[in-house]
mmCIF file of C-alpha atoms in Angstrom:
data_model
loop_
_atom_site.group_PDB
_atom_site.id
_atom_site.type_symbol
_atom_site.label_atom_id
_atom_site.label_comp_id
_atom_site.label_asym_id
_atom_site.label_seq_id
_atom_site.Cartn_x
_atom_site.Cartn_y
_atom_site.Cartn_z
ATOM 1 C CA MET A 1 113.320 185.416 169.745
ATOM 2 C CA ALA A 2 112.533 188.734 168.144
ATOM 3 C CA ASP A 3 115.476 190.886 167.354
ATOM 4 C CA LYS A 4 117.119 192.621 164.483
ATOM 5 C CA THR A 5 119.012 189.548 163.457
ATOM 6 C CA ASP A 6 115.830 187.526 162.998
ATOM 7 C CA ASN A 7 113.670 190.187 161.424
ATOM 8 C CA THR A 8 114.000 193.263 159.333
ATOM 9 C CA VAL A 9 111.980 195.336 161.786
ATOM 10 C CA ASP A 10 113.844 198.196 163.400
ATOM 11 C CA PHE A 11 114.045 198.223 167.163
ATOM 12 C CA TYR A 12 111.805 201.275 167.377
ATOM 13 C CA ASP A 13 109.397 200.447 164.561
ATOM 14 C CA GLU A 14 105.807 199.948 165.489
ATOM 15 C CA ILE A 15 104.603 196.426 164.976
ATOM 16 C CA THR A 16 101.195 195.246 163.813
ATOM 17 C CA LEU A 17 99.036 192.466 165.221
ATOM 18 C CA GLU A 18 97.007 190.314 162.850
ATOM 19 C CA ARG A 19 95.311 186.970 162.966
ATOM 20 C CA LEU A 20 97.582 184.370 161.385
ATOM 21 C CA GLU A 21 94.819 183.163 159.066
ATOM 22 C CA ASP A 22 94.648 186.691 157.646
ATOM 23 C CA LEU A 23 98.397 186.766 156.998
ATOM 24 C CA SER A 24 98.198 184.918 153.717
ATOM 25 C CA GLY A 25 101.942 184.929 153.166
ATOM 26 C CA TYR A 26 102.858 183.484 156.546
ATOM 27 C CA GLU A 27 102.702 180.137 158.281
ATOM 28 C CA ILE A 28 103.927 178.437 161.443
ATOM 29 C CA ALA A 29 107.689 177.999 161.221
ATOM 30 C CA ASP A 30 109.191 174.538 161.053
ATOM 31 C CA GLY A 31 109.648 172.919 164.447
ATOM 32 C CA TYR A 32 106.829 174.825 166.140
ATOM 33 C CA ASP A 33 103.343 173.591 166.948
ATOM 34 C CA ASN A 34 100.186 175.012 165.482
ATOM 35 C CA VAL A 35 98.138 174.977 168.653
ATOM 36 C CA VAL A 36 94.795 175.871 167.075
ATOM 37 C CA GLY A 37 92.242 173.369 168.382
ATOM 38 C CA TRP A 38 94.300 172.457 171.429
ATOM 39 C CA LYS A 39 92.551 172.359 174.818
ATOM 40 C CA VAL A 40 93.291 175.264 177.141
ATOM 41 C CA ILE A 41 93.670 174.334 180.818
ATOM 42 C CA ALA A 42 94.047 176.939 183.560
ATOM 43 C CA ASP A 43 95.054 176.597 187.195
ATOM 44 C CA LYS A 44 96.140 172.946 186.698
ATOM 45 C CA GLU A 45 92.717 171.401 186.006
ATOM 46 C CA PHE A 46 90.298 174.166 185.207
ATOM 47 C CA ARG A 47 89.285 173.797 181.549
ATOM 48 C CA VAL A 48 88.883 177.159 179.836
ATOM 49 C CA GLY A 49 88.171 176.116 176.268
ATOM 50 C CA LYS A 50 90.045 175.624 173.012
ATOM 51 C CA VAL A 51 92.501 177.707 171.041
ATOM 52 C CA ARG A 52 90.498 179.377 168.295
ATOM 53 C CA GLY A 53 93.165 181.428 166.592
ATOM 54 C CA LEU A 54 96.656 182.890 166.743
ATOM 55 C CA ILE A 55 97.514 186.580 166.839
ATOM 56 C CA ALA A 56 100.840 187.244 165.178
ATOM 57 C CA SER A 57 103.279 190.023 164.454
ATOM 58 C CA LYS A 58 104.830 189.570 161.043
ATOM 59 C CA GLU A 59 107.473 192.150 161.938
ATOM 60 C CA LEU A 60 108.636 190.133 164.940
ATOM 61 C CA GLY A 61 108.040 186.830 163.185
ATOM 62 C CA ARG A 62 106.158 185.185 166.011
ATOM 63 C CA ILE A 63 102.816 184.641 167.702
ATOM 64 C CA LEU A 64 102.073 187.096 170.517
ATOM 65 C CA TYR A 65 98.579 186.092 171.676
ATOM 66 C CA LEU A 66 96.292 183.088 171.646
ATOM 67 C CA ASP A 67 92.595 183.623 170.907
ATOM 68 C CA VAL A 68 90.758 181.146 173.111
ATOM 69 C CA ALA A 69 87.130 180.133 172.601
ATOM 70 C CA VAL A 70 85.616 179.731 176.060
ATOM 71 C CA ASP A 71 83.750 176.494 176.735
ATOM 72 C CA GLU A 72 79.959 176.623 176.651
ATOM 73 C CA SER A 73 79.826 174.949 180.067
ATOM 74 C CA LEU A 74 81.935 177.685 181.615
ATOM 75 C CA ARG A 75 79.726 180.421 180.176
ATOM 76 C CA LYS A 76 76.604 178.696 181.495
ATOM 77 C CA ALA A 77 78.214 178.669 184.910
ATOM 78 C CA GLY A 78 78.277 182.444 184.943
ATOM 79 C CA GLY A 79 81.082 183.395 182.593
ATOM 80 C CA VAL A 80 80.267 186.161 180.155
ATOM 81 C CA HIS A 81 83.186 185.798 177.790
ATOM 82 C CA LYS A 82 82.905 183.934 174.525
ATOM 83 C CA HIS A 83 86.560 184.570 173.806
ATOM 84 C CA ILE A 84 89.585 185.572 175.792
ATOM 85 C CA VAL A 85 93.041 186.589 174.619
ATOM 86 C CA VAL A 86 96.076 185.138 176.386
ATOM 87 C CA PRO A 87 99.656 186.383 175.943
ATOM 88 C CA ILE A 88 101.870 183.653 174.540
ATOM 89 C CA GLY A 89 104.522 184.191 177.205
ATOM 90 C CA LEU A 90 102.131 183.061 179.921
ATOM 91 C CA VAL A 91 101.382 179.615 178.554
ATOM 92 C CA LYS A 92 103.105 176.275 178.506
ATOM 93 C CA LEU A 93 102.587 173.780 175.716
ATOM 94 C CA LYS A 94 102.187 170.080 176.405
ATOM 95 C CA GLU A 95 102.438 168.842 172.866
ATOM 96 C CA ASP A 96 102.086 165.155 173.769
ATOM 97 C CA LEU A 97 98.597 165.886 175.146
ATOM 98 C CA GLU A 98 97.897 168.861 172.852
ATOM 99 C CA ILE A 99 97.184 171.038 175.850
ATOM 100 C CA VAL A 100 97.875 174.720 176.396
ATOM 101 C CA GLN A 101 98.337 175.374 180.090
ATOM 102 C CA ILE A 102 97.897 178.777 181.709
ATOM 103 C CA ASP A 103 98.830 179.035 185.360
ATOM 104 C CA SER A 104 98.020 182.723 185.725
ATOM 105 C CA ILE A 105 94.277 182.371 185.101
ATOM 106 C CA ASP A 106 91.690 180.876 187.402
ATOM 107 C CA ALA A 107 87.907 180.960 187.506
ATOM 108 C CA ASP A 108 87.936 184.317 189.241
ATOM 109 C CA ALA A 109 89.745 185.812 186.313
ATOM 110 C CA PHE A 110 86.516 185.833 184.352
ATOM 111 C CA ILE A 111 85.020 188.442 186.622
ATOM 112 C CA ASP A 112 87.225 191.257 185.451
ATOM 113 C CA TYR A 113 89.050 189.824 182.450
ATOM 114 C CA PRO A 114 88.961 192.339 179.603
ATOM 115 C CA HIS A 115 86.109 191.554 177.309
ATOM 116 C CA TYR A 116 87.143 190.503 173.835
ATOM 117 C CA ASP A 117 84.732 190.410 170.927
ATOM 118 C CA GLY A 118 86.755 187.959 168.874
ATOM 119 C CA SER A 119 87.945 190.411 166.222
ATOM 120 C CA ASP A 120 91.222 192.324 165.876
ATOM 121 C CA ILE A 121 93.296 193.406 168.839
ATOM 122 C CA ASP A 122 93.767 197.143 168.840
ATOM 123 C CA VAL A 123 96.174 199.110 171.005
ATOM 124 C CA ASP A 124 93.537 199.951 173.564
ATOM 125 C CA TYR A 125 92.529 196.345 174.081
ATOM 126 C CA GLU A 126 96.143 195.273 174.286
ATOM 127 C CA ARG A 127 96.689 197.892 176.970
ATOM 128 C CA LEU A 128 93.715 196.459 178.928
ATOM 129 C CA ILE A 129 95.195 192.975 178.746
ATOM 130 C CA HIS A 130 98.529 194.315 179.892
ATOM 131 C CA GLU A 131 96.994 196.183 182.807
ATOM 132 C CA TYR A 132 95.037 193.094 183.833
ATOM 133 C CA TYR A 133 98.185 191.023 184.107
ATOM 134 C CA GLU A 134 100.140 193.826 185.793
ATOM 135 C CA LYS A 135 97.799 193.350 188.781
ATOM 136 C CA HIS A 136 98.329 189.602 188.739
ATOM 137 C CA SER A 137 100.383 188.273 191.601
ATOM 138 C CA LYS A 138 102.243 185.765 189.462
ATOM 139 C CA VAL A 139 103.210 188.167 186.709
ATOM 140 C CA GLU A 140 105.656 191.029 186.790
ATOM 141 C CA LEU A 141 105.410 193.522 183.966
ATOM 142 C CA GLN A 142 106.680 196.927 183.009
ATOM 143 C CA PRO A 143 103.932 199.458 182.287
ATOM 144 C CA TYR A 144 102.493 199.224 178.806
ATOM 145 C CA VAL A 145 104.205 201.688 176.490
ATOM 146 C CA GLY A 146 102.968 200.832 173.052
ATOM 147 C CA ARG A 147 103.714 198.746 170.063
ATOM 148 C CA GLU A 148 107.322 199.464 169.341
ATOM 149 C CA ALA A 149 109.276 196.330 168.585
ATOM 150 C CA ALA A 150 111.496 197.048 171.552
ATOM 151 C CA ASP A 151 108.545 196.595 173.900
ATOM 152 C CA TYR A 152 108.280 192.971 172.879
ATOM 153 C CA SER A 153 111.971 192.288 172.821
ATOM 154 C CA GLU A 154 113.704 189.748 174.997
ATOM 155 C CA ALA A 155 116.543 192.195 175.392
ATOM 156 C CA THR A 156 114.421 194.674 177.294
ATOM 157 C CA LYS A 157 111.592 192.728 178.854
ATOM 158 C CA TYR A 158 112.429 189.087 179.098
ATOM 159 C CA ASP A 159 112.268 187.393 182.425
ATOM 160 C CA ASN A 160 110.614 184.237 183.644
ATOM 161 C CA LYS A 161 107.267 185.948 183.936
ATOM 162 C CA THR A 162 107.129 188.162 180.904
ATOM 163 C CA MET A 163 104.082 188.093 178.685
ATOM 164 C CA TYR A 164 106.061 187.884 175.484
ATOM 165 C CA GLY A 165 109.008 185.757 176.510
ATOM 166 C CA SER A 166 110.622 183.982 173.661
ATOM 167 C CA ARG A 167 112.307 181.141 175.504
ATOM 168 C CA PHE A 168 110.626 177.914 174.460
ATOM 169 C CA LEU A 169 110.568 175.350 177.235
ATOM 170 C CA ARG A 170 108.276 172.575 176.040
ATOM 171 C CA GLY A 171 106.353 171.213 178.997
ATOM 172 C CA ALA A 172 108.795 172.723 181.456
ATOM 173 C CA GLU A 173 107.826 174.632 184.540
ATOM 174 C CA PHE A 174 108.271 178.400 184.619
ATOM 175 C CA MET B 1 106.745 179.543 178.542
ATOM 176 C CA ALA B 2 105.904 179.077 174.964
ATOM 177 C CA GLU B 3 107.103 180.520 171.764
ATOM 178 C CA ILE B 4 105.642 179.952 168.338
ATOM 179 C CA LYS B 5 107.521 181.480 165.428
ATOM 180 C CA ILE B 6 106.073 182.195 162.042
ATOM 181 C CA LYS B 7 107.793 182.400 158.684
ATOM 182 C CA LYS B 8 107.008 183.605 155.220
ATOM 183 C CA LYS B 9 105.475 180.917 153.084
ATOM 184 C CA THR B 10 107.621 179.647 150.272
ATOM 185 C CA PRO B 11 106.030 181.106 147.169
ATOM 186 C CA ILE B 12 104.579 178.279 145.115
ATOM 187 C CA VAL B 13 103.741 180.290 142.014
ATOM 188 C CA PRO B 14 107.257 179.985 140.523
ATOM 189 C CA TRP B 15 107.147 176.252 141.182
ATOM 190 C CA ILE B 16 103.751 175.944 139.554
ATOM 191 C CA LEU B 17 104.889 177.981 136.553
ATOM 192 C CA GLY B 18 108.018 175.872 136.318
ATOM 193 C CA LEU B 19 106.011 172.666 136.407
ATOM 194 C CA ILE B 20 103.595 173.990 133.803
ATOM 195 C CA LEU B 21 106.520 174.954 131.587
ATOM 196 C CA LEU B 22 108.142 171.560 132.057
ATOM 197 C CA ALA B 23 104.849 169.805 131.307
ATOM 198 C CA ALA B 24 104.438 171.933 128.190
ATOM 199 C CA VAL B 25 107.930 171.069 126.984
ATOM 200 C CA LEU B 26 107.480 167.361 127.682
ATOM 201 C CA GLY B 27 104.036 167.439 126.108
ATOM 202 C CA GLY B 28 105.439 169.165 123.057
ATOM 203 C CA VAL B 29 108.194 166.596 122.681
ATOM 204 C CA TYR B 30 105.725 163.752 123.176
ATOM 205 C CA PHE B 31 103.299 165.284 120.692
ATOM 206 C CA ALA B 32 106.066 165.773 118.150
ATOM 207 C CA PHE B 33 107.019 162.113 118.388
ATOM 208 C CA GLN B 34 103.375 161.083 118.170
ATOM 209 C CA VAL B 35 102.905 163.174 115.051
ATOM 210 C CA ASP B 36 106.006 161.626 113.527
ATOM 211 C CA ASP B 37 104.706 158.138 114.290
ATOM 212 C CA ILE B 38 101.289 158.886 112.846
ATOM 213 C CA TYR B 39 102.880 160.484 109.817
ATOM 214 C CA GLU B 40 105.078 157.490 109.207
ATOM 215 C CA LYS B 41 102.235 155.028 109.690
ATOM 216 C CA ASN B 42 99.884 156.944 107.454
ATOM 217 C CA ASN B 43 102.430 157.355 104.738
ATOM 218 C CA ASP B 44 103.902 153.878 105.017
ATOM 219 C CA ASN B 45 107.416 155.204 104.951
ATOM 220 C CA VAL B 46 106.727 157.347 101.944
ATOM 221 C CA ALA B 47 108.297 160.783 102.051
ATOM 222 C CA MET B 48 106.423 163.834 100.916
ATOM 223 C CA ALA B 49 106.999 164.642 97.279
ATOM 224 C CA ASP B 50 108.841 167.822 98.045
ATOM 225 C CA GLU B 51 111.056 165.970 100.495
ATOM 226 C CA LEU B 52 112.085 163.107 98.268
ATOM 227 C CA PRO B 53 115.791 162.626 98.336
ATOM 228 C CA ASP B 54 117.671 161.659 95.204
ATOM 229 C CA ASN B 55 116.961 158.148 94.009
ATOM 230 C CA GLU B 56 114.027 157.799 96.401
ATOM 231 C CA ILE B 57 111.313 155.605 94.910
ATOM 232 C CA THR B 58 107.744 155.947 96.021
ATOM 233 C CA PRO B 59 106.038 152.587 96.457
ATOM 234 C CA VAL B 60 102.610 152.420 95.009
ATOM 235 C CA ASP B 61 99.800 150.921 97.011
ATOM 236 C CA ASP B 62 98.769 147.443 95.950
ATOM 237 C CA ALA B 63 95.403 148.718 94.984
ATOM 238 C CA THR B 64 96.726 151.586 92.881
ATOM 239 C CA VAL B 65 95.164 151.467 89.488
ATOM 240 C CA VAL B 66 97.153 152.717 86.547
ATOM 241 C CA GLY B 67 94.969 152.694 83.529
ATOM 242 C CA THR B 68 93.448 149.274 83.763
ATOM 243 C CA GLU B 69 96.472 147.545 85.225
ATOM 244 C CA LEU B 70 97.525 147.000 88.826
ATOM 245 C CA ILE B 71 101.127 147.537 89.815
ATOM 246 C CA PRO B 72 102.400 144.036 90.492
ATOM 247 C CA LEU B 73 102.792 143.246 94.170
ATOM 248 C CA GLU B 74 106.346 141.951 93.581
ATOM 249 C CA VAL B 75 107.384 145.284 92.115
ATOM 250 C CA ASN B 76 105.972 147.173 95.084
ATOM 251 C CA THR B 77 107.722 144.781 97.435
ATOM 252 C CA PHE B 78 111.051 145.438 95.771
ATOM 253 C CA VAL B 79 110.467 149.191 95.732
ATOM 254 C CA ALA B 80 109.627 149.131 99.442
ATOM 255 C CA PHE B 81 112.749 147.092 100.107
ATOM 256 C CA ALA B 82 114.881 149.586 98.186
ATOM 257 C CA ASN B 83 113.405 152.428 100.197
ATOM 258 C CA GLU B 84 114.024 150.693 103.477
ATOM 259 C CA GLU B 85 117.144 152.173 104.999
ATOM 260 C CA ASN B 86 117.197 149.792 107.956
ATOM 261 C CA GLY B 87 118.832 147.029 105.968
ATOM 262 C CA TYR B 88 121.454 149.221 104.426
ATOM 263 C CA GLU B 89 123.985 151.209 106.344
ATOM 264 C CA GLU B 90 127.059 152.631 104.735
ATOM 265 C CA ASP B 91 129.308 151.687 107.626
ATOM 266 C CA ALA B 92 127.770 148.286 108.400
ATOM 267 C CA GLU B 93 129.890 145.167 108.359
ATOM 268 C CA MET B 94 130.515 143.383 105.084
ATOM 269 C CA GLY B 95 128.314 140.452 106.045
ATOM 270 C CA VAL B 96 125.366 142.763 106.502
ATOM 271 C CA HIS B 97 125.866 144.228 103.032
ATOM 272 C CA HIS B 98 126.049 140.822 101.438
ATOM 273 C CA GLU B 99 122.835 139.877 103.195
ATOM 274 C CA TYR B 100 121.207 143.024 101.872
ATOM 275 C CA THR B 101 122.516 142.506 98.343
ATOM 276 C CA GLY B 102 121.356 138.881 98.334
ATOM 277 C CA LYS B 103 117.854 139.858 99.394
ATOM 278 C CA SER B 104 117.742 142.574 96.769
ATOM 279 C CA LEU B 105 118.598 140.051 94.032
ATOM 280 C CA ARG B 106 115.739 137.782 95.123
ATOM 281 C CA TYR B 107 113.250 140.651 95.153
ATOM 282 C CA MET B 108 114.550 141.813 91.753
ATOM 283 C CA GLY B 109 114.001 138.340 90.342
ATOM 284 C CA ASP B 110 110.421 138.224 91.622
ATOM 285 C CA ALA B 111 109.732 141.704 90.309
ATOM 286 C CA ILE B 112 111.189 141.011 86.840
ATOM 287 C CA VAL B 113 109.071 137.870 86.456
ATOM 288 C CA ALA B 114 105.983 139.844 87.454
ATOM 289 C CA LEU B 115 106.851 142.672 85.056
ATOM 290 C CA ALA B 116 107.485 140.259 82.218
ATOM 291 C CA GLU B 117 104.107 138.611 82.813
ATOM 292 C CA GLN B 118 102.448 142.014 82.914
ATOM 293 C CA LYS B 119 104.004 142.953 79.566
ATOM 294 C CA GLY B 120 103.596 139.494 78.044
ATOM 295 C CA MET B 121 107.363 139.175 77.604
ATOM 296 C CA THR B 122 108.105 136.236 79.874
ATOM 297 C CA ASP B 123 109.634 134.120 77.147
ATOM 298 C CA GLU B 124 111.221 137.025 75.355
ATOM 299 C CA ILE B 125 113.420 137.968 78.284
ATOM 300 C CA ASN B 126 113.623 134.404 79.524
ATOM 301 C CA ALA B 127 112.288 135.623 82.859
ATOM 302 C CA LYS B 128 112.146 132.310 84.705
ATOM 303 C CA ALA B 129 115.746 131.433 83.924
ATOM 304 C CA LEU B 130 116.802 134.923 84.980
ATOM 305 C CA HIS B 131 114.874 134.481 88.208
ATOM 306 C CA SER B 132 116.762 131.244 88.907
ATOM 307 C CA ASP B 133 120.102 132.855 88.082
ATOM 308 C CA LEU B 134 119.426 135.726 90.463
ATOM 309 C CA ASP B 135 118.403 133.352 93.259
ATOM 310 C CA ALA B 136 121.562 131.338 92.696
ATOM 311 C CA ALA B 137 123.677 134.483 92.811
ATOM 312 C CA ALA B 138 121.920 135.520 96.006
ATOM 313 C CA ASP B 139 122.626 132.123 97.554
ATOM 314 C CA ASP B 140 126.270 132.363 96.604
ATOM 315 C CA ILE B 141 126.684 135.861 98.007
ATOM 316 C CA GLN B 142 124.877 135.142 101.268
ATOM 317 C CA LYS B 143 126.339 131.728 102.013
ATOM 318 C CA ASN B 144 129.926 132.507 101.098
ATOM 319 C CA TRP B 145 130.054 136.135 101.976
ATOM 320 C CA LYS B 146 133.726 136.024 102.910
ATOM 321 C CA GLU B 147 134.746 135.234 99.321
ATOM 322 C CA THR B 148 136.619 138.006 97.576
ATOM 323 C CA ASP B 149 135.095 137.701 94.113
ATOM 324 C CA HIS B 150 131.612 138.783 95.037
ATOM 325 C CA ALA B 151 131.898 142.023 93.148
ATOM 326 C CA ASP B 152 132.122 139.997 89.940
ATOM 327 C CA HIS B 153 129.093 137.891 90.858
ATOM 328 C CA ILE B 154 127.089 140.941 91.778
ATOM 329 C CA ARG B 155 128.079 142.736 88.575
ATOM 330 C CA ALA B 156 127.126 139.674 86.486
ATOM 331 C CA ALA B 157 123.726 139.436 88.198
ATOM 332 C CA PHE B 158 123.111 143.146 87.814
ATOM 333 C CA LEU B 159 124.032 142.969 84.135
ATOM 334 C CA LYS B 160 121.346 140.341 83.588
ATOM 335 C CA VAL B 161 118.843 142.506 85.400
ATOM 336 C CA SER B 162 119.714 145.660 83.462
ATOM 337 C CA THR B 163 119.585 143.739 80.133
ATOM 338 C CA ALA B 164 116.118 142.444 80.965
ATOM 339 C CA LEU B 165 114.929 145.875 82.031
ATOM 340 C CA ASN B 166 116.308 147.417 78.840
ATOM 341 C CA LYS B 167 114.214 144.982 76.841
ATOM 342 C CA LEU B 168 111.135 145.665 78.925
ATOM 343 C CA ALA B 169 111.643 149.414 78.702
ATOM 344 C CA TYR B 170 112.305 149.239 74.971
ATOM 345 C CA THR B 171 108.635 148.515 74.441
ATOM 346 C CA SER B 172 107.860 151.839 76.063
ATOM 347 C CA ASN B 173 107.030 154.982 74.157
ATOM 348 C CA ASP B 174 108.745 156.972 76.855
ATOM 349 C CA THR B 175 112.234 157.775 75.591
ATOM 350 C CA ASN B 176 113.211 159.098 78.978
ATOM 351 C CA LEU B 177 112.358 155.734 80.514
ATOM 352 C CA LYS B 178 114.497 153.974 77.935
ATOM 353 C CA LYS B 179 117.390 156.242 78.821
ATOM 354 C CA GLU B 180 116.877 155.619 82.534
ATOM 355 C CA ALA B 181 116.871 151.886 81.907
ATOM 356 C CA ARG B 182 120.168 152.164 80.042
ATOM 357 C CA ASP B 183 121.622 154.283 82.815
ATOM 358 C CA ILE B 184 121.367 151.457 85.300
ATOM 359 C CA ASP B 185 124.048 149.547 83.436
ATOM 360 C CA PRO B 186 126.293 148.187 86.222
ATOM 361 C CA ASN B 187 129.314 148.671 83.967
ATOM 362 C CA THR B 188 129.163 152.297 85.004
ATOM 363 C CA LEU B 189 129.694 151.209 88.609
ATOM 364 C CA THR B 190 132.933 150.161 90.208
ATOM 365 C CA LEU B 191 131.114 147.976 92.754
ATOM 366 C CA ASN B 192 134.072 148.505 95.044
ATOM 367 C CA GLN B 193 131.949 150.852 97.044
ATOM 368 C CA LYS B 194 128.951 149.648 98.998
ATOM 369 C CA SER B 195 127.098 152.748 97.938
ATOM 370 C CA ASP B 196 127.387 151.665 94.280
ATOM 371 C CA VAL B 197 125.322 148.562 95.005
ATOM 372 C CA LYS B 198 122.731 150.640 96.780
ATOM 373 C CA GLU B 199 122.647 153.097 93.880
ATOM 374 C CA PHE B 200 122.041 150.311 91.388
ATOM 375 C CA ILE B 201 119.238 148.860 93.524
ATOM 376 C CA ASP B 202 117.566 152.259 93.840
ATOM 377 C CA LYS B 203 117.739 153.019 90.137
ATOM 378 C CA THR B 204 116.468 149.549 89.266
ATOM 379 C CA ALA B 205 113.516 149.931 91.602
ATOM 380 C CA MET B 206 112.657 153.321 90.093
ATOM 381 C CA VAL B 207 112.797 152.018 86.511
ATOM 382 C CA MET B 208 110.798 148.900 87.378
ATOM 383 C CA GLN B 209 108.112 151.019 88.935
ATOM 384 C CA LYS B 210 107.917 153.264 85.892
ATOM 385 C CA ILE B 211 107.726 150.301 83.540
ATOM 386 C CA ALA B 212 104.957 148.757 85.636
ATOM 387 C CA MET B 213 102.972 151.993 85.628
ATOM 388 C CA GLU B 214 102.966 152.271 81.848
ATOM 389 C CA GLU B 215 99.721 151.332 80.171
#
């Protein structure tokens, strides 16, 4: 959970997003899984690819997005994305199988999913991701405001369908 | 829904520096002990000249040539024994001191015989008889160490030794050596103190060595 008691970031400070491998002074906290390399499954049995990297906010002290490398087979079938970015709040982790499950993505998602080049996530791209999921029937979101810490806080945005929810329910249903 | 928290890595540099420092300290201690061991082995328990304590006698290597003569092995053995602190401790039990004194008398006897042969004075100082007397005194002291009259036996044995050394030193041209030989007269010692015995042994070893080194 990201709040002032966990982190030194002020509620209205702007956060930064960086790949965890570039944050040399940071690592996965004890008791949490490093999901890099885990298979990503969407819509129950539709294999998307593998987790390639983790996008973190050092101010909030947690991962906000997963960088997923799309399977070659999926791209040959008509997909154009090499990588997609998935908000952490929309996935479930099945650590016994090392699977990341996303119920809010299906094959159709690749038609208009925001294209990601595999580099940093700037504000504009994050907005696109947000807008994509705002249209999604299974996800309810407030309009994207920006990168203030408050916008990612459980206190203001948490519900069972938030993109950045901080409740950790291993293997549990939403 | 998932959550994955991150944390700041524990800085390892202080740990590494600490380990390096610890290794350096341990290495330094180890090296110091190694140097001491090497020093002792190389010098065969001989202290540096500028570190010689009072009454310390430097044993001469068996092969040391003085003029055309070799220092007799028996003299070196006695000198080494006198220098050895392991056998003599001020606060050791009485039995230990009697053992030490007995051994010293035997080594003295061997050394005197060797010195007398070196100087051609075996008959003159009646070296063989003296050797027997010293061995007998050593036997008496070591076997019956609980007796109370050992001081007298030790003094008598030491007197014989100092008399013989006076004769041997008298042939020397070194007046200082003659004086040193006279100075080991056990009559100057009370022999009630363990340290007196040790002092006599040390002085005797020093004088014997000097006599042996004379051409």
